[in-house]
mmCIF file of C-alpha atoms and ligand atoms in Angstrom:
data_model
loop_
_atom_site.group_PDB
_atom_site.id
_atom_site.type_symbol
_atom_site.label_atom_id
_atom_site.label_comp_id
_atom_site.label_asym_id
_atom_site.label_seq_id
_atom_site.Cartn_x
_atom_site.Cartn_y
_atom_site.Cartn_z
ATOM 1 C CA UNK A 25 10.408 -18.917 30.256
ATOM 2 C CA UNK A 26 9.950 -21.354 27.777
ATOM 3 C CA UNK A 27 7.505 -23.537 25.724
ATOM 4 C CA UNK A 28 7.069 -27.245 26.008
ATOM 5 C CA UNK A 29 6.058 -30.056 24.477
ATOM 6 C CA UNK A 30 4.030 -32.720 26.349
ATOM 7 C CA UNK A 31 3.952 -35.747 24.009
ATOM 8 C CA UNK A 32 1.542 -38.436 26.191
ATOM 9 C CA UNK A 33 -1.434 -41.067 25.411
ATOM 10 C CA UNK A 34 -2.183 -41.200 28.803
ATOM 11 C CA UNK A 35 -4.362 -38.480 29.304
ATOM 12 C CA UNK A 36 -4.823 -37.704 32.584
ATOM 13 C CA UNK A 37 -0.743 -37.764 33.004
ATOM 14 C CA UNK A 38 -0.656 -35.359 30.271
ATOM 15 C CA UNK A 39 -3.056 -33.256 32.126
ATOM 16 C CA UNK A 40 -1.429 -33.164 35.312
ATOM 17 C CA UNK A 41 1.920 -32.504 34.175
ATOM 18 C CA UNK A 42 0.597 -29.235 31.644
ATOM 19 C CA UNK A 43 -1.144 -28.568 35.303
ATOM 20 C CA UNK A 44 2.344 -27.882 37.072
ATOM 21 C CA UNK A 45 4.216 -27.239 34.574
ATOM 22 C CA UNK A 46 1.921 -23.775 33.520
ATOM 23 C CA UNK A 47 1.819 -23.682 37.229
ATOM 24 C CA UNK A 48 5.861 -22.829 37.220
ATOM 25 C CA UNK A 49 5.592 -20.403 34.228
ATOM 26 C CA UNK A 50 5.913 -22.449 31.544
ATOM 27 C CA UNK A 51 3.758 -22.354 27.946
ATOM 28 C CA UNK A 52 2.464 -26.086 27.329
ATOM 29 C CA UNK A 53 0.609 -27.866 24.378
ATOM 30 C CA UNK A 54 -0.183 -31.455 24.031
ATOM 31 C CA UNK A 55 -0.215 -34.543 22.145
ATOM 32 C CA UNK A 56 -1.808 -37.506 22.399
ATOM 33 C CA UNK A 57 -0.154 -39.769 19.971
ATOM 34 C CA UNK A 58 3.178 -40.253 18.522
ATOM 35 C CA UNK A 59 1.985 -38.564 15.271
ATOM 36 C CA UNK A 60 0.784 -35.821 16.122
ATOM 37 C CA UNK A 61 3.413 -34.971 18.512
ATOM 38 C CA UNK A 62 6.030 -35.275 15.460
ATOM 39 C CA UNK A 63 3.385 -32.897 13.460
ATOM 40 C CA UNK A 64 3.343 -30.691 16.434
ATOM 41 C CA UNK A 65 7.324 -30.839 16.716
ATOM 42 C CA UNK A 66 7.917 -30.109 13.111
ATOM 43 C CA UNK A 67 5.302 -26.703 12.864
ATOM 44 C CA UNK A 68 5.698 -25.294 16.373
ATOM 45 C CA UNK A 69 8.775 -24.466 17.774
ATOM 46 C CA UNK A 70 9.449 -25.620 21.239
ATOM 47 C CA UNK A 71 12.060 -25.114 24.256
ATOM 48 C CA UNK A 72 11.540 -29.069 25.413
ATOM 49 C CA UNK A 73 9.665 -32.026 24.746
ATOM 50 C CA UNK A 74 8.606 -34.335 26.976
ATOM 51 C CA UNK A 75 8.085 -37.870 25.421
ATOM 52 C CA UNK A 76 6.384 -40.794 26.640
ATOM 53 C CA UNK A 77 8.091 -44.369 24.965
ATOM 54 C CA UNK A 78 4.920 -46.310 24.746
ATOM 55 C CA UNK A 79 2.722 -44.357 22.337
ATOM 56 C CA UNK A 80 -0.068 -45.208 19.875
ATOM 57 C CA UNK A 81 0.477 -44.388 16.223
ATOM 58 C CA UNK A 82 4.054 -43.882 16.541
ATOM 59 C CA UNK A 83 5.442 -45.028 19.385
ATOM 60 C CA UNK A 84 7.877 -42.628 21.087
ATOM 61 C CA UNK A 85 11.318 -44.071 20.083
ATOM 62 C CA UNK A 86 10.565 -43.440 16.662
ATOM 63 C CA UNK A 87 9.345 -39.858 17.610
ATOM 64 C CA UNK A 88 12.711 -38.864 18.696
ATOM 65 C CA UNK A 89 13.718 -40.524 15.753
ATOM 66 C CA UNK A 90 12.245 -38.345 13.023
ATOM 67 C CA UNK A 91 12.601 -35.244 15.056
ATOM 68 C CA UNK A 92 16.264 -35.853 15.412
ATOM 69 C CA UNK A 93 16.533 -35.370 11.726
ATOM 70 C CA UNK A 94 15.007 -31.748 12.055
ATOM 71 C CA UNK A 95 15.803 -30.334 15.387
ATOM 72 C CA UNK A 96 18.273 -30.540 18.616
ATOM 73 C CA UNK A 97 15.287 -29.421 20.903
ATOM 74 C CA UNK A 98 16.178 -31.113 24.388
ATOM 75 C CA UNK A 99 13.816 -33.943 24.687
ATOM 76 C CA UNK A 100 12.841 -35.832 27.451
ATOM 77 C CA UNK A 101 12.071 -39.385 27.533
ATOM 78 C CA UNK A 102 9.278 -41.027 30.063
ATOM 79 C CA UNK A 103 9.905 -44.370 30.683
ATOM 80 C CA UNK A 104 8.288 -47.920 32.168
ATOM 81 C CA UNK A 105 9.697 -48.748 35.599
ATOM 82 C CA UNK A 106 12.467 -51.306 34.246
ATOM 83 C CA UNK A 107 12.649 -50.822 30.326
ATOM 84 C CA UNK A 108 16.227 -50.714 30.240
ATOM 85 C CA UNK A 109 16.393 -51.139 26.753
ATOM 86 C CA UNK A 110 13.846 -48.524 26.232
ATOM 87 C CA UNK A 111 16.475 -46.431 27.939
ATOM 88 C CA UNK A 112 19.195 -47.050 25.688
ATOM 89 C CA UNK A 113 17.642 -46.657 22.681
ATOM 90 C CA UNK A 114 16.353 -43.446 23.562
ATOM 91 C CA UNK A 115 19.853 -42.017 24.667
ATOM 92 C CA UNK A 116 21.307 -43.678 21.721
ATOM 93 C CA UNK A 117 18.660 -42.114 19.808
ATOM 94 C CA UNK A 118 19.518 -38.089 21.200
ATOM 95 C CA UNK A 119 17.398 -37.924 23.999
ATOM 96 C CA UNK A 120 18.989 -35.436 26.563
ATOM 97 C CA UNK A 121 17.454 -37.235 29.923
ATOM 98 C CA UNK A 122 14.821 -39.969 30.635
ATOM 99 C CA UNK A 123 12.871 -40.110 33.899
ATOM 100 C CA UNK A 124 11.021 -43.282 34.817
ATOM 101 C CA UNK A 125 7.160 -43.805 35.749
ATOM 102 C CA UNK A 126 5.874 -42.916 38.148
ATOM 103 C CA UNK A 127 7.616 -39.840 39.145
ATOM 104 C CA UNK A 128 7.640 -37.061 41.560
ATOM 105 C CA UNK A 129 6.670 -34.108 39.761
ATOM 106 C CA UNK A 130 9.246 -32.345 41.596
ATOM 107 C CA UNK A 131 11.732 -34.676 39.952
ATOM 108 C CA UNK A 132 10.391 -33.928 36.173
ATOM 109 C CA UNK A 133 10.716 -30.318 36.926
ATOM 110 C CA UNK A 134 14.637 -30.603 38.204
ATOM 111 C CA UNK A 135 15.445 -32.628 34.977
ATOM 112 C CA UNK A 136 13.613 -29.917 33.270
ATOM 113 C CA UNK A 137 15.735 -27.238 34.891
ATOM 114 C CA UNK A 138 18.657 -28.980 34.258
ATOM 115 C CA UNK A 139 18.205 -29.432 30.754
ATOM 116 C CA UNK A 140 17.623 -25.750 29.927
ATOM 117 C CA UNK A 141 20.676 -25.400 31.992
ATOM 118 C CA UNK A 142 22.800 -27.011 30.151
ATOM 119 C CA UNK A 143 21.171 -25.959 26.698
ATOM 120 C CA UNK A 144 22.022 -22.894 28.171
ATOM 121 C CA UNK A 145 25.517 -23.315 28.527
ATOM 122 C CA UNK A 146 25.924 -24.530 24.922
ATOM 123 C CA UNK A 147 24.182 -21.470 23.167
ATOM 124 C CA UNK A 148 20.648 -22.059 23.487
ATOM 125 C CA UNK A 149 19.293 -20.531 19.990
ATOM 126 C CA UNK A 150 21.269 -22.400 17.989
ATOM 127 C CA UNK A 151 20.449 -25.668 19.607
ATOM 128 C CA UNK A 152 16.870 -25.470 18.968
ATOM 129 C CA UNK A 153 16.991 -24.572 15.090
ATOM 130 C CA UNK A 154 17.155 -20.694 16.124
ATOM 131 C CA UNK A 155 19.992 -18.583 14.567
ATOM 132 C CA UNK A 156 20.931 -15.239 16.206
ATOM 133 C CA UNK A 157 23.414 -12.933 14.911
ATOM 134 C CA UNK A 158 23.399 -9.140 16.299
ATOM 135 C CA UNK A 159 19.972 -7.957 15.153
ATOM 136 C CA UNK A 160 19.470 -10.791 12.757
ATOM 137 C CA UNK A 161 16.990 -13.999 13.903
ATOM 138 C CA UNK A 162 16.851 -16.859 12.090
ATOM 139 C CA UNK A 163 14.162 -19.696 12.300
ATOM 140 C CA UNK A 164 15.107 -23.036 10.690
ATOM 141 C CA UNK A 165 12.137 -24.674 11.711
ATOM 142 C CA UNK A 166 9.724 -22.058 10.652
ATOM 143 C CA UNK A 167 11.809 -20.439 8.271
ATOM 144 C CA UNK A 168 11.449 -17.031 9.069
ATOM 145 C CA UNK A 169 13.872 -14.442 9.148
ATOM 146 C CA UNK A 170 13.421 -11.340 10.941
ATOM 147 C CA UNK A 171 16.085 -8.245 11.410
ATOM 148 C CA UNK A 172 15.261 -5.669 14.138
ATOM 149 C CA UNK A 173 12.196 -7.323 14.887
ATOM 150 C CA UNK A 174 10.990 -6.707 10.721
ATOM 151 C CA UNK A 175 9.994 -9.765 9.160
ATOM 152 C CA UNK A 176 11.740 -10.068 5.914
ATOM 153 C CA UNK A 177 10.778 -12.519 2.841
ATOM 154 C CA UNK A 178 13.778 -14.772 1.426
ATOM 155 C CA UNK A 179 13.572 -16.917 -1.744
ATOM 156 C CA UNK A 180 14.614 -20.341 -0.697
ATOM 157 C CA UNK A 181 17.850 -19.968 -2.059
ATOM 158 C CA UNK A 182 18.468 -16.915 -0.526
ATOM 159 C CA UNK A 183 17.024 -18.378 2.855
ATOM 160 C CA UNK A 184 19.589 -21.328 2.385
ATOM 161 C CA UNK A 185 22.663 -19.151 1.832
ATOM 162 C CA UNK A 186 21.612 -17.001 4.722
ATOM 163 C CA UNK A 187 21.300 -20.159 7.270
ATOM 164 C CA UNK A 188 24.312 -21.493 5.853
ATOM 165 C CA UNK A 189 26.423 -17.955 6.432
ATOM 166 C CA UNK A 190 25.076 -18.164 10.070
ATOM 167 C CA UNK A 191 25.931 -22.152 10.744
ATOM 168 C CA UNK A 192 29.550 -21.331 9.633
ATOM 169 C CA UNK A 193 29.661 -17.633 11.389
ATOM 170 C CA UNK A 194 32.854 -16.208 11.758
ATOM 171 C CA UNK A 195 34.217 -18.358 9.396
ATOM 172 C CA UNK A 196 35.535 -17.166 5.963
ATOM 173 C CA UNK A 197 33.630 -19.188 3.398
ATOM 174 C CA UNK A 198 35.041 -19.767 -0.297
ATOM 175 C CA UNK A 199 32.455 -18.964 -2.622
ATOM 176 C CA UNK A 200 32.734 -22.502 -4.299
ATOM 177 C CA UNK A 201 31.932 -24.104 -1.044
ATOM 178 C CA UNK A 202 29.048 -22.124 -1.142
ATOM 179 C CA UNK A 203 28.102 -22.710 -4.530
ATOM 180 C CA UNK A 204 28.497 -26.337 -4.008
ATOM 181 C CA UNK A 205 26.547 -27.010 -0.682
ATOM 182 C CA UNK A 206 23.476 -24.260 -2.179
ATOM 183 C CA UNK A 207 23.128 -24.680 -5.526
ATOM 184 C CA UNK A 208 24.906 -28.346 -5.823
ATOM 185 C CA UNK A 209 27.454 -30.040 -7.196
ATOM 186 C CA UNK A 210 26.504 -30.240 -10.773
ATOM 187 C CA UNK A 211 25.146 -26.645 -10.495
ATOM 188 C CA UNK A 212 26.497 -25.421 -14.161
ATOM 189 C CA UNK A 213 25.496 -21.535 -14.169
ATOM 190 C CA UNK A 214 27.438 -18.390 -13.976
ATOM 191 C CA UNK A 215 30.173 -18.651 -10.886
ATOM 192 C CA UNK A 216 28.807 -15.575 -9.888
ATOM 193 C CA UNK A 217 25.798 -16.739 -8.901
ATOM 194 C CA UNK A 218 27.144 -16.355 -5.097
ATOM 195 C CA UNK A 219 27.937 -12.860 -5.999
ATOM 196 C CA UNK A 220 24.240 -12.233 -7.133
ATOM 197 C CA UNK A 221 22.291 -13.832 -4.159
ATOM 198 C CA UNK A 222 25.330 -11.803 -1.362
ATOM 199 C CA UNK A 223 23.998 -8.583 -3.112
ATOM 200 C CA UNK A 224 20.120 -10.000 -3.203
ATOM 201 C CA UNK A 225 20.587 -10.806 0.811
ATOM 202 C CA UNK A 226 22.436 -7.413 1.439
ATOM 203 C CA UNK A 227 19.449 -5.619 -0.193
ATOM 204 C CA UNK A 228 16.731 -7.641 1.844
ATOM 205 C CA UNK A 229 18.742 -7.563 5.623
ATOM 206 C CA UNK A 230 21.672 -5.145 5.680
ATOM 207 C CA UNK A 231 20.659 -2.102 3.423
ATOM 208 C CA UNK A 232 16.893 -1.288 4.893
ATOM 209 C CA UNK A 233 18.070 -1.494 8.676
ATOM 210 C CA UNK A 234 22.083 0.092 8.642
ATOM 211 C CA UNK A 235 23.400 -3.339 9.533
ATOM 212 C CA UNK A 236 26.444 -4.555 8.392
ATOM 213 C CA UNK A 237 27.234 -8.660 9.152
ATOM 214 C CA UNK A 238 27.784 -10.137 5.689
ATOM 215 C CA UNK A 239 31.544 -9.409 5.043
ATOM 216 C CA UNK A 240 33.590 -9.681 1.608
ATOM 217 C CA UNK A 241 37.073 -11.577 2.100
ATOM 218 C CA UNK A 242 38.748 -10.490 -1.520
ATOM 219 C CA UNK A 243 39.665 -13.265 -3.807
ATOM 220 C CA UNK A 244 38.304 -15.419 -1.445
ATOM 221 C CA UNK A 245 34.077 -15.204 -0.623
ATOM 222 C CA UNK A 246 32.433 -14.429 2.348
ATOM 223 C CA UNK A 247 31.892 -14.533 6.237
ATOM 224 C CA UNK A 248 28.751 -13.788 8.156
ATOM 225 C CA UNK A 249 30.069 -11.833 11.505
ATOM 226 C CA UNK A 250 28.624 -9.197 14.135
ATOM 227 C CA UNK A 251 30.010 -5.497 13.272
HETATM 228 CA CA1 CA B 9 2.024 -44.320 27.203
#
């Protein structure tokens, strides 16, 4: 159904909105301050957040803000009757919808609909830091990989090269590319250092569960595609 994100000081708002939004099926957690909604946004993955503007510690402008820099989860912006700039920034900012206080709860929960409508429509995993390829599932936020369901342990490079395989997916990718946006620009190793960390990755996600997505292109590198 889908887990969301209620980021509001006022707390008996907060309450009644987890109220009917658990009421219509939906997982719900809480924050009651700017900060630890952006602590709760970065740990915890989440389908939506709902974000008041006026917010102690961080107020909720900034929120989007920082999360923005981390995640595309749809947010949801609640706003003071008449803050027009307040509704600006916060589009400007990458909010997907605002809704203005006070509200009909049935009008929160359209928005809501609409917004995992339209995530939807645009490939919903990838949109909130979630990476699916066949039997592969990849995590940005958490950074955990899993293949049929098994957990599997990456290095960080090899967690980098995998995430950057499935961002570019069905697209042949030089292994210079590679080498430059993993191991840098200045990176002055062996070349084959792509090489190494393909046959690492192969071991750790193909090999143990008969899967074959990471493809060689010959004198050119590699592409990340379903069988
Ligand atoms: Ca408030």
């Amino acid at each position: 159904m889908g887990r969301i994100l209620i980021v509001e000081d006022e707390e008996k708002i907060a309450r009644f909105i987890e109220l009917e939004l658990k009421f219509e099926g939906y997982e719900v957690d809480k924050a009651f301050n700017g900060r630890d909604g952006l602590e709760l946004a970065k740990t915890q993955p989440f389908d939506l957040i709902i974000l008041d503007i006026m917010l102690p510690e961080l107020n909720g402008i900034e929120v989007l803000r920082r999360i923005r820099q981390f995640s595309n989860v749809p947010i949801i912006l609640l706003t003071a009757r008449d803050a027009v700039v307040d509704k600006v920034a916060g589009l400007d900012g990458g909010a997907d919808d605002y809704i203005t206080k006070p509200f009909a709860i049935e009008e929160l929960l359209a928005r809501i609909r609409t917004v995992f409508r339209k995530k939807g429509m645009d490939d919903s995993p990838e949109t909130s830091g979630k990476l699916v390829l066949g039997d592969l599932y990849l995590d940005t936020m958490k950074r955990e990989v899993r293949v049929k369901d098994n957990q599997i342990y990456l290095t960080k490079k090899e967690f980098d090269l995998l995430q950057y395989l499935l961002e570019n997916k069905n697209i042949v990718i030089p292994r210079e590319t590679i080498l430059d946006k993993i191991w840098g620009y200045d990176f002055c190793g062996e070349t084959n250092a792509v090489d190494v960390y393909i046959r690492y990755l192969r071991g750790k996600i193909e090999e143990p569960f008969d899967v074959k997505i990471i493809h060689t292109v010959r004198g050119v590198g590699y592409v990340i595609k379903d069988e």
